[in-house]
Amino acid sequence: QPLVTARQIAMFMVKKHLDKSLVEIGRNFGGRDHTTVLNALHRIESQLGENSDLKRDFDEIETRIHNITGVWISIVDKLVDITVGNSGT
């Protein structure tokens, strides 16, 4: 379950900050269907409104990413590698 949530958060961040299509996000996260991505976006959006711990952690991650200028894409690539199981290889 924690890996699923991490993957869904990564999908949410990609959509929010890189404005990729649902199909493209799904393809980059192991060939998932666009409806799976859509479900993940809705789930995380809902949980961010309901779970203050998750919201705090999410905000902290966003702040750290915003403080690292020009590295956002490589961080997202690393998140994709980790959540898809490639671990950078």
Coordinates of C-alpha atoms in Angstrom, one line a residue:
Q1 CA 0.0 0.0 0.0
P2 CA 2.7 2.6 0.8
L3 CA 4.3 2.0 -2.7
V4 CA 0.9 2.5 -4.3
T5 CA 0.4 5.8 -2.5
A6 CA 3.9 6.9 -3.4
R7 CA 3.2 6.1 -7.0
Q8 CA -0.1 7.9 -7.0
I9 CA 1.5 11.0 -5.4
A10 CA 4.2 11.0 -8.0
M11 CA 1.5 10.8 -10.7
F12 CA -0.3 13.7 -9.1
M13 CA 2.9 15.8 -9.0
V14 CA 3.7 15.0 -12.6
K15 CA 0.3 16.1 -13.7
K16 CA 0.3 19.2 -11.5
H17 CA 3.8 20.4 -12.4
L18 CA 4.5 19.1 -15.8
D19 CA 1.0 19.0 -17.2
K20 CA 1.5 15.7 -19.0
S21 CA -1.5 13.8 -20.5
L22 CA -3.0 11.0 -18.5
V23 CA -2.0 8.6 -21.3
E24 CA 1.6 9.8 -21.1
I25 CA 1.7 9.6 -17.3
G26 CA 0.3 6.1 -17.4
R27 CA 2.9 5.0 -20.0
N28 CA 5.7 6.4 -17.9
F29 CA 4.5 4.6 -14.8
G30 CA 4.8 1.1 -16.2
G31 CA 2.2 1.2 -18.9
R32 CA -0.8 1.9 -16.7
D33 CA -4.1 2.9 -18.3
H34 CA -5.2 6.5 -18.3
T35 CA -8.2 5.6 -16.1
T36 CA -5.8 4.3 -13.5
V37 CA -4.0 7.6 -13.6
L38 CA -7.3 9.5 -13.3
N39 CA -8.3 7.4 -10.3
A40 CA -4.9 8.1 -8.7
L41 CA -5.3 11.9 -9.2
H42 CA -8.8 11.9 -7.7
R43 CA -7.7 9.7 -4.8
I44 CA -4.7 11.9 -3.9
E45 CA -6.6 15.1 -4.3
S46 CA -9.3 13.7 -1.9
Q47 CA -6.7 12.4 0.6
L48 CA -4.8 15.7 0.6
G49 CA -8.1 17.3 1.8
E50 CA -8.8 14.7 4.5
N51 CA -5.4 13.6 5.8
S52 CA -3.4 16.4 7.4
D53 CA -0.2 14.2 7.8
L54 CA -0.2 13.4 4.1
K55 CA -0.9 17.1 3.2
R56 CA 2.0 18.2 5.4
D57 CA 4.4 15.6 3.8
F58 CA 3.2 16.5 0.3
D59 CA 3.7 20.2 1.0
E60 CA 7.2 19.5 2.3
I61 CA 8.1 17.5 -0.8
E62 CA 6.8 20.3 -3.0
T63 CA 8.7 22.9 -1.1
R64 CA 11.9 20.9 -1.4
I65 CA 11.4 20.4 -5.1
H66 CA 10.7 24.1 -5.7
N67 CA 13.8 25.0 -3.8
I68 CA 15.9 22.9 -6.2
T69 CA 15.9 25.0 -9.4
G70 CA 16.2 23.1 -12.6
V71 CA 16.1 19.6 -11.1
W72 CA 12.4 18.9 -11.1
I73 CA 12.4 16.7 -14.2
S74 CA 15.2 14.5 -13.0
I75 CA 13.5 14.1 -9.6
V76 CA 10.3 13.0 -11.4
D77 CA 12.3 10.6 -13.5
K78 CA 13.8 9.1 -10.3
L79 CA 10.4 8.8 -8.8
V80 CA 9.2 7.0 -11.9
D81 CA 12.2 4.6 -11.7
I82 CA 11.6 3.9 -8.0
T83 CA 7.8 3.3 -8.3
V84 CA 8.1 1.2 -11.4
G85 CA 10.8 -0.9 -9.9
N86 CA 13.7 0.1 -12.2
S87 CA 15.7 1.6 -9.3
G88 CA 17.6 3.8 -11.6
T89 CA 18.8 1.1 -14.0

